[in-house]
Coordinates of C-alpha atoms in Angstrom, one line a residue:
M1 CA 17.8 21.4 -3.0
E2 CA 19.1 23.3 -6.1
M3 CA 17.3 20.6 -8.2
I4 CA 14.1 20.9 -6.2
C5 CA 14.1 24.7 -6.5
S6 CA 14.6 24.3 -10.2
L7 CA 11.9 21.7 -10.7
K8 CA 9.4 23.4 -8.4
P9 CA 7.3 20.3 -7.6
N10 CA 3.9 20.6 -6.0
L11 CA 4.9 18.2 -3.2
W12 CA 8.2 16.7 -2.2
A13 CA 9.6 15.0 0.9
S14 CA 12.7 16.0 2.8
L15 CA 15.6 13.6 3.0
A16 CA 15.2 10.7 5.4
D17 CA 17.6 8.3 7.0
E18 CA 15.5 5.1 7.0
V19 CA 16.6 2.1 9.0
P20 CA 15.2 -1.4 9.3
A21 CA 13.4 -2.7 12.4
W22 CA 16.3 -4.7 13.7
V23 CA 18.9 -1.9 14.1
S24 CA 20.3 -0.9 17.5
E25 CA 18.7 1.8 19.7
K26 CA 21.7 4.0 19.1
R27 CA 21.5 3.7 15.3
N28 CA 17.8 4.3 15.4
K29 CA 18.2 7.5 17.5
A30 CA 20.9 8.7 15.1
S31 CA 18.6 8.2 12.2
V32 CA 15.9 10.4 13.8
D33 CA 18.4 13.1 14.7
R34 CA 19.8 13.1 11.2
T35 CA 16.3 13.2 9.5
I36 CA 15.3 16.2 11.6
R37 CA 18.6 17.9 10.9
W38 CA 18.1 17.3 7.1
L39 CA 14.6 18.7 7.4
D40 CA 15.9 21.9 8.9
D41 CA 18.6 22.1 6.2
C42 CA 16.0 21.6 3.4
L43 CA 13.7 24.2 4.9
S44 CA 16.5 26.8 5.2
L45 CA 17.2 26.3 1.5
D46 CA 13.6 26.1 0.3
E47 CA 12.7 29.1 -1.8
A48 CA 9.0 28.4 -1.3
G49 CA 9.3 28.6 2.4
G50 CA 8.0 25.2 3.2
T51 CA 4.7 25.4 1.3
S52 CA 5.3 22.3 -0.7
I53 CA 7.6 20.3 1.6
L54 CA 6.6 17.1 3.5
G55 CA 8.5 16.6 6.7
S56 CA 9.9 13.1 6.9
I57 CA 9.2 10.9 9.9
V58 CA 11.3 7.8 10.8
G59 CA 12.0 5.9 14.0
G60 CA 12.1 2.2 13.0
S61 CA 10.2 0.0 15.4
N62 CA 10.8 2.1 18.4
I63 CA 7.6 3.8 19.6
E64 CA 9.3 6.6 21.5
E65 CA 11.6 7.5 18.6
R66 CA 8.7 7.5 16.2
K67 CA 6.8 9.9 18.5
R68 CA 9.9 12.1 19.0
C69 CA 10.4 12.4 15.2
A70 CA 6.7 13.1 14.6
I71 CA 6.6 15.8 17.3
E72 CA 9.8 17.5 15.9
A73 CA 8.5 17.4 12.3
A74 CA 5.1 18.8 13.4
M75 CA 6.9 21.8 14.9
R76 CA 8.3 22.8 11.5
N77 CA 6.6 24.9 8.9
V78 CA 5.7 22.1 6.5
S79 CA 2.6 21.3 4.4
G80 CA 2.4 17.7 5.4
F81 CA 4.3 14.6 6.5
W82 CA 5.9 11.7 4.8
I83 CA 6.0 8.6 7.1
G84 CA 8.8 6.2 6.1
G85 CA 10.5 3.2 7.5
F86 CA 7.6 0.8 7.2
G87 CA 7.8 -2.6 5.4
Q88 CA 11.4 -3.0 6.7
G89 CA 11.0 -5.8 9.2
E90 CA 8.3 -4.8 11.6
S91 CA 5.5 -7.2 12.2
M92 CA 1.8 -6.6 11.3
E93 CA 1.0 -6.9 15.0
E94 CA 3.3 -4.1 16.1
R95 CA 2.6 -1.7 13.2
P96 CA -0.7 -0.3 14.4
A97 CA 0.9 1.1 17.6
L98 CA 3.8 2.6 15.5
L99 CA 1.3 4.2 13.1
N100 CA -1.0 5.5 15.8
I101 CA 1.7 7.1 17.8
V102 CA 2.8 9.0 14.7
T103 CA -0.6 10.1 13.5
D104 CA -1.7 11.1 17.0
S105 CA 1.2 13.5 17.2
L106 CA 0.5 15.2 13.9
P107 CA -2.0 18.0 13.1
K108 CA -5.2 16.6 11.6
E109 CA -5.5 19.2 8.9
K110 CA -2.2 18.3 7.2
L111 CA -1.5 15.5 4.8
R112 CA -0.2 12.1 6.1
Y113 CA 1.6 10.2 3.3
V114 CA 3.2 6.8 3.9
S115 CA 5.5 4.4 1.9
G116 CA 5.9 0.7 2.5
L117 CA 2.3 -0.3 3.1
A118 CA 0.8 -1.9 0.0
L119 CA -1.0 -5.2 0.7
P120 CA -4.8 -4.7 1.0
E121 CA -4.6 -5.6 4.7
E122 CA -1.7 -3.0 5.2
V123 CA -3.7 -0.3 3.4
L124 CA -6.7 -0.9 5.7
Q125 CA -4.3 -0.7 8.7
G126 CA -3.0 2.6 7.4
V127 CA -6.4 4.1 6.8
A128 CA -7.6 3.1 10.2
A129 CA -4.6 5.0 11.7
G130 CA -5.4 8.1 9.7
I131 CA -3.2 7.9 6.7
D132 CA -4.3 9.9 3.6
L133 CA -2.0 8.9 0.8
F134 CA -0.1 5.7 -0.1
D135 CA 2.6 4.9 -2.6
S136 CA 4.1 1.6 -3.5
T137 CA 5.4 -0.7 -6.2
Y138 CA 2.9 -3.4 -5.3
I139 CA 1.0 -3.5 -8.6
Y140 CA 4.3 -3.6 -10.6
H141 CA 5.8 -6.5 -8.7
L142 CA 2.4 -8.3 -8.6
T143 CA 2.2 -8.1 -12.4
L144 CA 5.8 -9.0 -12.9
G145 CA 5.1 -12.3 -11.0
G146 CA 2.1 -13.1 -13.2
F147 CA -0.4 -12.5 -10.4
A148 CA -3.9 -11.0 -10.9
L149 CA -6.0 -9.4 -8.1
I150 CA -9.4 -11.1 -7.6
F151 CA -10.6 -10.1 -4.1
P152 CA -14.2 -8.8 -3.9
L153 CA -14.8 -5.0 -3.8
D154 CA -18.4 -5.0 -2.8
I155 CA -17.5 -6.1 0.8
L156 CA -20.2 -4.0 2.5
E157 CA -23.0 -5.4 0.2
N158 CA -21.8 -9.0 0.5
N159 CA -20.0 -10.1 3.6
S160 CA -16.8 -11.6 2.2
A161 CA -16.6 -14.0 5.1
N162 CA -19.5 -15.9 3.5
Q163 CA -18.2 -15.8 -0.1
Q164 CA -16.7 -18.8 -1.8
H165 CA -13.3 -18.6 -3.4
S166 CA -13.1 -21.5 -5.8
D167 CA -9.7 -20.6 -7.5
I168 CA -7.2 -23.4 -6.8
G169 CA -4.0 -21.9 -5.5
S170 CA -5.7 -18.6 -4.7
D171 CA -4.9 -16.8 -1.4
C172 CA -8.2 -15.0 -1.6
T173 CA -6.7 -11.8 -2.9
K174 CA -4.8 -12.9 -6.0
I175 CA -4.2 -15.8 -8.4
N176 CA -1.1 -16.9 -10.3
L177 CA -2.1 -16.9 -14.0
R178 CA 1.1 -18.8 -14.9
A179 CA -0.4 -21.9 -13.4
T180 CA -1.5 -24.7 -15.7
I181 CA -5.0 -24.8 -14.2
Y182 CA -5.8 -21.6 -16.2
R183 CA -4.6 -23.0 -19.5
K184 CA -8.2 -23.7 -20.6
D185 CA -10.1 -21.3 -18.4
T186 CA -12.2 -19.1 -20.7
S187 CA -13.6 -16.8 -18.0
P188 CA -12.4 -13.3 -17.4
I189 CA -10.0 -12.6 -14.6
V190 CA -12.9 -11.2 -12.5
D191 CA -16.5 -11.5 -13.5
N192 CA -18.2 -8.1 -14.0
C193 CA -14.9 -6.3 -14.0
T194 CA -15.1 -3.4 -16.4
C195 CA -11.4 -3.1 -17.3
F196 CA -10.2 -3.5 -20.9
T197 CA -8.5 -6.9 -20.1
C198 CA -11.5 -8.5 -18.5
K199 CA -13.9 -7.2 -21.2
N200 CA -11.8 -8.5 -24.0
H201 CA -9.6 -11.4 -22.9
T202 CA -9.7 -14.6 -20.9
R203 CA -7.5 -16.2 -18.2
A204 CA -6.4 -18.8 -20.7
Y205 CA -5.2 -16.2 -23.1
I206 CA -3.1 -14.4 -20.5
N207 CA -1.8 -17.8 -19.2
H208 CA -0.6 -18.4 -22.8
L209 CA 1.0 -15.0 -23.1
L210 CA 2.8 -15.4 -19.8
N211 CA 4.1 -18.8 -20.7
V212 CA 5.5 -17.8 -24.1
H213 CA 7.0 -14.6 -22.5
E214 CA 5.0 -12.2 -24.5
M215 CA 5.3 -8.5 -23.3
L216 CA 1.5 -8.1 -23.9
A217 CA 0.9 -10.3 -20.8
Q218 CA 2.3 -7.7 -18.4
I219 CA 0.4 -4.9 -20.2
L220 CA -2.9 -6.7 -19.9
L221 CA -2.3 -7.8 -16.3
E222 CA -1.2 -4.4 -15.2
I223 CA -4.4 -2.8 -16.7
H224 CA -6.5 -5.2 -14.7
N225 CA -4.5 -5.0 -11.5
T226 CA -4.4 -1.2 -11.6
R227 CA -8.2 -0.9 -12.1
H228 CA -8.9 -3.4 -9.4
Y229 CA -6.5 -1.7 -6.9
M230 CA -8.0 1.7 -7.6
G231 CA -11.5 0.1 -7.2
F232 CA -10.4 -1.0 -3.7
F233 CA -9.5 2.5 -2.7
Q234 CA -12.8 3.8 -4.1
S235 CA -14.6 1.2 -2.0
I236 CA -12.7 2.4 1.1
R237 CA -13.7 6.0 0.4
E238 CA -17.3 5.1 0.0
A239 CA -17.2 3.1 3.3
I240 CA -15.7 6.1 5.1
K241 CA -18.3 8.5 3.6
C242 CA -21.2 6.3 4.9
G243 CA -19.5 5.7 8.3
K244 CA -18.9 2.0 7.8
F245 CA -15.2 1.7 7.4
D246 CA -14.7 -0.4 10.5
T247 CA -17.3 -2.9 9.1
F248 CA -15.7 -2.8 5.7
R249 CA -12.3 -3.6 7.2
Q250 CA -13.6 -6.3 9.5
N251 CA -15.5 -8.0 6.7
F252 CA -12.3 -8.0 4.6
I253 CA -10.2 -9.5 7.4
D254 CA -12.9 -12.1 8.2
G255 CA -13.0 -13.1 4.5
R256 CA -9.2 -13.7 4.6
R257 CA -9.4 -15.8 7.8
A258 CA -12.3 -17.9 6.4
H259 CA -10.4 -18.6 3.2
I260 CA -7.2 -19.5 5.1
T261 CA -9.1 -21.8 7.5
S262 CA -10.9 -23.5 4.5
A263 CA -7.6 -24.0 2.7
A264 CA -6.1 -25.5 5.9
V265 CA -9.0 -28.0 6.2
C266 CA -8.7 -29.0 2.6
L267 CA -5.0 -29.7 3.1

């Protein structure tokens, strides 16, 4: 807290005792109690009086503990909420209920910020539950593995369920540019992408850089992946503005299902 008061950040989250989904009920309850206690300690030492603090919310995969933590945090004088503990063992199927029980317990006018949701499907899940802000290391790890994002961004204009994904080894959202099939591919990573990488370099060139372990490979890949990921969020904002987010989300999910089904048939 001395460091926080010295740095005076615009936003910061209180300490949280995060636990994975498989811990015991007793350990989960203790993590909520400890997180709320730490929030009170942080508030008591905060010179700004809570105007820049985000109250941390945990609770693992237990709906009641998530709700209890959210209600307790909402009772404090905080400027928003940091929702943690996701991406630690809970399934995609149980996550919506965990997210909704938290966001339903929080005031709508305050920021909801989440960590641990990074895949496009997870981001859409979070937005549907009312999350405002995301952070993750998704782009970094994606780039480190030699992967490039390729999923369509104009999902409302072109129903992605009807689009063809011809990239061999693609999972519909990304391709592995280390693969030998891209050795002679002179096309950009994504047609019509306006990033520096796609305007100036080919898949074959990046494949070469990756396979000779050139640092430039990661730089060029991260430029593209960051632009593509930010474009995804821009598409989400536009869909929300025109009241078509549910359609946007469903089209994206349908496109993924169609690709998986097609890949299974080919196998």
